[in-house]
Amino acid sequence: MLPQGVAIDSRTGIVSPSTTVYEKRLSEFRGVYSDTAALDALIASKGDLVTYTVSERKDPGTDIFFGTTVMQPGRVGEEYFMTRGHFHARRDRGEIYYTQSGEGLLLLQSRDGEIRTVEMKPGVCASIPPDWGHRSINTGTEPLVFVWCCNQDAGHDYAEIATRGMRQLVVQRGGMTAYVANPKYEA
Ligand code: PA5
Ligand code: NI
């Protein structure tokens, strides 16, 4: 492996060259968004939209793993488009999220259910401590583009958040962004 520059487009999030690119579509989020009827109605009217695209750059011969996530603007019912959310499989691995364009919220949750948020806006680099679950949410009207970087061995543990979600939902109510308790989490 030799030193090199990897171009990242701040508007599209395209990483050149990347090693893997994947997309997540609405239909993969049944049971993730709280309003299932709104999800079905959105898919019926707009089709199975891509809500986010992840471009990864993983090189052999280093411990560093980086890439971008591009989250489209939109909502399922009141809830803004968001990532699945995960803890890292290795509990001693943190991560950074550097926002390049758009606006959103990084919702973080500790293992014992403490919630924190970090505003995502251009120029802000969020530091995610080890063992905090994290989900990014586009609260704006433009694509939210952020660069992430962690260790290659951090891994993704989706199970806990997939089972009961995060403690709070981030919604738009009366034109404002609001946090509401997630009934599924407390159940
Ligand atoms: O490692 C990360 O935190 C990111 O690369 C995320 O995997 C990415 O933003 C997609 O989110 P999720 O994996 O929760 O669907
Ligand atoms: Ni992560």
Short mmCIF file of C-alpha atoms and ligand atoms in Angstrom, two decimals, residues 86-88 94-95 97 128 132 134 148 150 154-156, ligand 2:
data_model
loop_
_atom_site.label_atom_id
_atom_site.label_comp_id
_atom_site.label_asym_id
_atom_site.label_seq_id
_atom_site.Cartn_x
_atom_site.Cartn_y
_atom_site.Cartn_z
CA HIS A 86 -25.96 0.33 15.21
CA PHE A 87 -23.43 -0.27 17.93
CA HIS A 88 -19.99 -1.41 16.88
CA GLY A 94 -15.24 4.75 18.26
CA GLU A 95 -15.82 6.61 15.00
CA TYR A 97 -18.61 11.64 11.32
CA ILE A 128 -18.69 8.92 18.55
CA TRP A 132 -22.45 4.37 21.89
CA HIS A 134 -25.46 5.87 16.55
CA TRP A 148 -17.10 8.61 8.46
CA CYS A 150 -13.30 4.11 12.02
CA ALA A 154 -15.04 -2.04 14.46
CA GLY A 155 -17.83 -4.08 12.88
CA HIS A 156 -21.57 -3.40 12.98
NI NI B 2 -20.60 3.15 13.13
#
